[in-house]
Amino acid sequence: MARPRKLNTTKKESNEEKLQREGIKDELEKFSKIQTSTPKILKSDRIASSEFRRLRPLLEELPISNLDLNLLIVYCQLYSIYRQLKKEMEDEGLIIETYYATGELKERRINSASNELLKYSKELRAIAGMLGLSIDSRMRLIDHSVNEKENDPFAQFFGDN
């Protein structure tokens, strides 16, 4: 799978590249913003709906649209499952021991919830990166205006300021 296109770069951009990047940003703004109400599918799940409400104001600051709503719903559902597995791990422990009726140890095994927890955490990280919820993915999205605001004494003369 190809890497997603970065909206901003840390390298010096030519005027043409800046115009192209600005054009992409303008096109992203044309998509309808993500809905503010909790989707019906999440309302029956308390953890998933609270995660949606927690993320909603943060996502309004990113170029996320209603096209990304299904991805956000899946993220919230996976987060709910992750939390349930985490609680199960806390209740049962990492190692589960089973005993014979005589009290003798039958077997010790790793809680299967730990493998599921790892699987869901990987999925959560992947979707978080797609939605801009991780620091790495946000760094790819932010405008490196600091580089653009460098004081160039010749910019005043050429009208690039």
mmCIF file with all atom_site columns, N, CA and C in Angstrom, residues 89-122:
data_model
loop_
_atom_site.group_PDB
_atom_site.id
_atom_site.type_symbol
_atom_site.label_atom_id
_atom_site.label_alt_id
_atom_site.label_comp_id
_atom_site.label_asym_id
_atom_site.label_entity_id
_atom_site.label_seq_id
_atom_site.pdbx_PDB_ins_code
_atom_site.Cartn_x
_atom_site.Cartn_y
_atom_site.Cartn_z
_atom_site.occupancy
_atom_site.B_iso_or_equiv
_atom_site.pdbx_formal_charge
_atom_site.auth_seq_id
_atom_site.auth_comp_id
_atom_site.auth_asym_id
_atom_site.auth_atom_id
_atom_site.pdbx_PDB_model_num
ATOM 1   N N  . MET A 1 89  ? -8.339  -8.517  31.765 1.00 0.00 ? 89  MET A N  1
ATOM 2   C CA . MET A 1 89  ? -6.954  -8.833  32.149 1.00 0.00 ? 89  MET A CA 1
ATOM 3   C C  . MET A 1 89  ? -6.689  -8.454  33.599 1.00 0.00 ? 89  MET A C  1
ATOM 4   N N  . GLU A 1 90  ? -7.204  -7.306  34.016 1.00 0.00 ? 90  GLU A N  1
ATOM 5   C CA . GLU A 1 90  ? -7.011  -6.874  35.399 1.00 0.00 ? 90  GLU A CA 1
ATOM 6   C C  . GLU A 1 90  ? -7.714  -7.808  36.369 1.00 0.00 ? 90  GLU A C  1
ATOM 7   N N  . ASP A 1 91  ? -8.916  -8.279  35.994 1.00 0.00 ? 91  ASP A N  1
ATOM 8   C CA . ASP A 1 91  ? -9.688  -9.157  36.868 1.00 0.00 ? 91  ASP A CA 1
ATOM 9   C C  . ASP A 1 91  ? -9.087  -10.555 36.963 1.00 0.00 ? 91  ASP A C  1
ATOM 10  N N  . GLU A 1 92  ? -8.685  -11.126 35.826 1.00 0.00 ? 92  GLU A N  1
ATOM 11  C CA . GLU A 1 92  ? -8.212  -12.505 35.786 1.00 0.00 ? 92  GLU A CA 1
ATOM 12  C C  . GLU A 1 92  ? -6.699  -12.630 35.928 1.00 0.00 ? 92  GLU A C  1
ATOM 13  N N  . GLY A 1 93  ? -5.957  -11.591 35.562 1.00 0.00 ? 93  GLY A N  1
ATOM 14  C CA . GLY A 1 93  ? -4.503  -11.648 35.606 1.00 0.00 ? 93  GLY A CA 1
ATOM 15  C C  . GLY A 1 93  ? -3.918  -12.138 34.291 1.00 0.00 ? 93  GLY A C  1
ATOM 16  N N  . LEU A 1 94  ? -2.615  -11.995 34.163 1.00 0.00 ? 94  LEU A N  1
ATOM 17  C CA . LEU A 1 94  ? -1.934  -12.405 32.940 1.00 0.00 ? 94  LEU A CA 1
ATOM 18  C C  . LEU A 1 94  ? -1.838  -13.925 32.837 1.00 0.00 ? 94  LEU A C  1
ATOM 19  N N  . ILE A 1 95  ? -1.610  -14.590 33.958 1.00 0.00 ? 95  ILE A N  1
ATOM 20  C CA . ILE A 1 95  ? -1.487  -16.049 33.994 1.00 0.00 ? 95  ILE A CA 1
ATOM 21  C C  . ILE A 1 95  ? -2.747  -16.631 34.634 1.00 0.00 ? 95  ILE A C  1
ATOM 22  N N  . ILE A 1 96  ? -3.357  -17.584 33.943 1.00 0.00 ? 96  ILE A N  1
ATOM 23  C CA . ILE A 1 96  ? -4.535  -18.266 34.478 1.00 0.00 ? 96  ILE A CA 1
ATOM 24  C C  . ILE A 1 96  ? -4.120  -19.671 34.888 1.00 0.00 ? 96  ILE A C  1
ATOM 25  N N  . GLU A 1 97  ? -4.420  -19.991 36.119 1.00 0.00 ? 97  GLU A N  1
ATOM 26  C CA . GLU A 1 97  ? -4.101  -21.323 36.641 1.00 0.00 ? 97  GLU A CA 1
ATOM 27  C C  . GLU A 1 97  ? -5.384  -22.109 36.811 1.00 0.00 ? 97  GLU A C  1
ATOM 28  N N  . THR A 1 98  ? -5.370  -23.369 36.380 1.00 0.00 ? 98  THR A N  1
ATOM 29  C CA . THR A 1 98  ? -6.512  -24.253 36.586 1.00 0.00 ? 98  THR A CA 1
ATOM 30  C C  . THR A 1 98  ? -6.054  -25.408 37.472 1.00 0.00 ? 98  THR A C  1
ATOM 31  N N  . TYR A 1 99  ? -6.965  -25.852 38.302 1.00 0.00 ? 99  TYR A N  1
ATOM 32  C CA . TYR A 1 99  ? -6.646  -26.878 39.303 1.00 0.00 ? 99  TYR A CA 1
ATOM 33  C C  . TYR A 1 99  ? -7.580  -28.065 39.162 1.00 0.00 ? 99  TYR A C  1
ATOM 34  N N  . TYR A 1 100 ? -7.076  -29.231 39.558 1.00 0.00 ? 100 TYR A N  1
ATOM 35  C CA . TYR A 1 100 ? -7.907  -30.429 39.673 1.00 0.00 ? 100 TYR A CA 1
ATOM 36  C C  . TYR A 1 100 ? -8.783  -30.287 40.913 1.00 0.00 ? 100 TYR A C  1
ATOM 37  N N  . ALA A 1 101 ? -9.777  -31.160 41.032 1.00 0.00 ? 101 ALA A N  1
ATOM 38  C CA . ALA A 1 101 ? -10.672 -31.120 42.188 1.00 0.00 ? 101 ALA A CA 1
ATOM 39  C C  . ALA A 1 101 ? -9.904  -31.358 43.483 1.00 0.00 ? 101 ALA A C  1
ATOM 40  N N  . THR A 1 102 ? -8.771  -32.023 43.397 1.00 0.00 ? 102 THR A N  1
ATOM 41  C CA . THR A 1 102 ? -7.970  -32.306 44.588 1.00 0.00 ? 102 THR A CA 1
ATOM 42  C C  . THR A 1 102 ? -7.177  -31.083 45.038 1.00 0.00 ? 102 THR A C  1
ATOM 43  N N  . GLY A 1 103 ? -7.159  -30.045 44.216 1.00 0.00 ? 103 GLY A N  1
ATOM 44  C CA . GLY A 1 103 ? -6.406  -28.851 44.567 1.00 0.00 ? 103 GLY A CA 1
ATOM 45  C C  . GLY A 1 103 ? -5.035  -28.794 43.929 1.00 0.00 ? 103 GLY A C  1
ATOM 46  N N  . GLU A 1 104 ? -4.681  -29.844 43.218 1.00 0.00 ? 104 GLU A N  1
ATOM 47  C CA . GLU A 1 104 ? -3.389  -29.885 42.545 1.00 0.00 ? 104 GLU A CA 1
ATOM 48  C C  . GLU A 1 104 ? -3.445  -29.039 41.268 1.00 0.00 ? 104 GLU A C  1
ATOM 49  N N  . LEU A 1 105 ? -2.344  -28.363 40.979 1.00 0.00 ? 105 LEU A N  1
ATOM 50  C CA . LEU A 1 105 ? -2.262  -27.501 39.800 1.00 0.00 ? 105 LEU A CA 1
ATOM 51  C C  . LEU A 1 105 ? -2.345  -28.340 38.532 1.00 0.00 ? 105 LEU A C  1
ATOM 52  N N  . LYS A 1 106 ? -3.315  -28.007 37.695 1.00 0.00 ? 106 LYS A N  1
ATOM 53  C CA . LYS A 1 106 ? -3.500  -28.723 36.435 1.00 0.00 ? 106 LYS A CA 1
ATOM 54  C C  . LYS A 1 106 ? -2.656  -28.085 35.336 1.00 0.00 ? 106 LYS A C  1
ATOM 55  N N  . GLU A 1 107 ? -2.814  -26.758 35.151 1.00 0.00 ? 107 GLU A N  1
ATOM 56  C CA . GLU A 1 107 ? -2.036  -26.070 34.124 1.00 0.00 ? 107 GLU A CA 1
ATOM 57  C C  . GLU A 1 107 ? -1.978  -24.575 34.412 1.00 0.00 ? 107 GLU A C  1
ATOM 58  N N  . ARG A 1 108 ? -0.953  -23.981 33.845 1.00 0.00 ? 108 ARG A N  1
ATOM 59  C CA . ARG A 1 108 ? -0.807  -22.519 33.864 1.00 0.00 ? 108 ARG A CA 1
ATOM 60  C C  . ARG A 1 108 ? -0.716  -22.077 32.422 1.00 0.00 ? 108 ARG A C  1
ATOM 61  N N  . ARG A 1 109 ? -1.520  -21.086 32.071 1.00 0.00 ? 109 ARG A N  1
ATOM 62  C CA . ARG A 1 109 ? -1.480  -20.601 30.700 1.00 0.00 ? 109 ARG A CA 1
ATOM 63  C C  . ARG A 1 109 ? -1.645  -19.086 30.696 1.00 0.00 ? 109 ARG A C  1
ATOM 64  N N  . ILE A 1 110 ? -1.188  -18.498 29.632 1.00 0.00 ? 110 ILE A N  1
ATOM 65  C CA . ILE A 1 110 ? -1.327  -17.051 29.480 1.00 0.00 ? 110 ILE A CA 1
ATOM 66  C C  . ILE A 1 110 ? -2.778  -16.750 29.126 1.00 0.00 ? 110 ILE A C  1
ATOM 67  N N  . ASN A 1 111 ? -3.304  -15.728 29.744 1.00 0.00 ? 111 ASN A N  1
ATOM 68  C CA . ASN A 1 111 ? -4.666  -15.297 29.483 1.00 0.00 ? 111 ASN A CA 1
ATOM 69  C C  . ASN A 1 111 ? -4.806  -14.960 27.997 1.00 0.00 ? 111 ASN A C  1
ATOM 70  N N  . SER A 1 112 ? -5.792  -15.559 27.342 1.00 0.00 ? 112 SER A N  1
ATOM 71  C CA . SER A 1 112 ? -5.987  -15.318 25.906 1.00 0.00 ? 112 SER A CA 1
ATOM 72  C C  . SER A 1 112 ? -6.364  -13.872 25.626 1.00 0.00 ? 112 SER A C  1
ATOM 73  N N  . ALA A 1 113 ? -6.852  -13.168 26.615 1.00 0.00 ? 113 ALA A N  1
ATOM 74  C CA . ALA A 1 113 ? -7.192  -11.756 26.440 1.00 0.00 ? 113 ALA A CA 1
ATOM 75  C C  . ALA A 1 113 ? -5.948  -10.922 26.161 1.00 0.00 ? 113 ALA A C  1
ATOM 76  N N  . SER A 1 114 ? -4.783  -11.393 26.618 1.00 0.00 ? 114 SER A N  1
ATOM 77  C CA . SER A 1 114 ? -3.561  -10.619 26.380 1.00 0.00 ? 114 SER A CA 1
ATOM 78  C C  . SER A 1 114 ? -3.212  -10.579 24.890 1.00 0.00 ? 114 SER A C  1
ATOM 79  N N  . ASN A 1 115 ? -3.402  -11.707 24.185 1.00 0.00 ? 115 ASN A N  1
ATOM 80  C CA . ASN A 1 115 ? -3.157  -11.729 22.740 1.00 0.00 ? 115 ASN A CA 1
ATOM 81  C C  . ASN A 1 115 ? -4.162  -10.848 22.000 1.00 0.00 ? 115 ASN A C  1
ATOM 82  N N  . GLU A 1 116 ? -5.410  -10.913 22.435 1.00 0.00 ? 116 GLU A N  1
ATOM 83  C CA . GLU A 1 116 ? -6.445  -10.080 21.825 1.00 0.00 ? 116 GLU A CA 1
ATOM 84  C C  . GLU A 1 116 ? -6.177  -8.601  22.103 1.00 0.00 ? 116 GLU A C  1
ATOM 85  N N  . LEU A 1 117 ? -5.720  -8.303  23.297 1.00 0.00 ? 117 LEU A N  1
ATOM 86  C CA . LEU A 1 117 ? -5.395  -6.928  23.672 1.00 0.00 ? 117 LEU A CA 1
ATOM 87  C C  . LEU A 1 117 ? -4.301  -6.367  22.766 1.00 0.00 ? 117 LEU A C  1
ATOM 88  N N  . LEU A 1 118 ? -3.298  -7.171  22.516 1.00 0.00 ? 118 LEU A N  1
ATOM 89  C CA . LEU A 1 118 ? -2.208  -6.769  21.623 1.00 0.00 ? 118 LEU A CA 1
ATOM 90  C C  . LEU A 1 118 ? -2.718  -6.538  20.204 1.00 0.00 ? 118 LEU A C  1
ATOM 91  N N  . LYS A 1 119 ? -3.579  -7.427  19.727 1.00 0.00 ? 119 LYS A N  1
ATOM 92  C CA . LYS A 1 119 ? -4.140  -7.310  18.381 1.00 0.00 ? 119 LYS A CA 1
ATOM 93  C C  . LYS A 1 119 ? -4.959  -6.022  18.244 1.00 0.00 ? 119 LYS A C  1
ATOM 94  N N  . TYR A 1 120 ? -5.796  -5.746  19.233 1.00 0.00 ? 120 TYR A N  1
ATOM 95  C CA . TYR A 1 120 ? -6.629  -4.543  19.171 1.00 0.00 ? 120 TYR A CA 1
ATOM 96  C C  . TYR A 1 120 ? -5.798  -3.272  19.328 1.00 0.00 ? 120 TYR A C  1
ATOM 97  N N  . SER A 1 121 ? -4.751  -3.324  20.118 1.00 0.00 ? 121 SER A N  1
ATOM 98  C CA . SER A 1 121 ? -3.917  -2.129  20.273 1.00 0.00 ? 121 SER A CA 1
ATOM 99  C C  . SER A 1 121 ? -3.207  -1.797  18.957 1.00 0.00 ? 121 SER A C  1
ATOM 100 N N  . LYS A 1 122 ? -2.804  -2.815  18.195 1.00 0.00 ? 122 LYS A N  1
ATOM 101 C CA . LYS A 1 122 ? -2.187  -2.576  16.883 1.00 0.00 ? 122 LYS A CA 1
ATOM 102 C C  . LYS A 1 122 ? -3.187  -1.943  15.927 1.00 0.00 ? 122 LYS A C  1
#
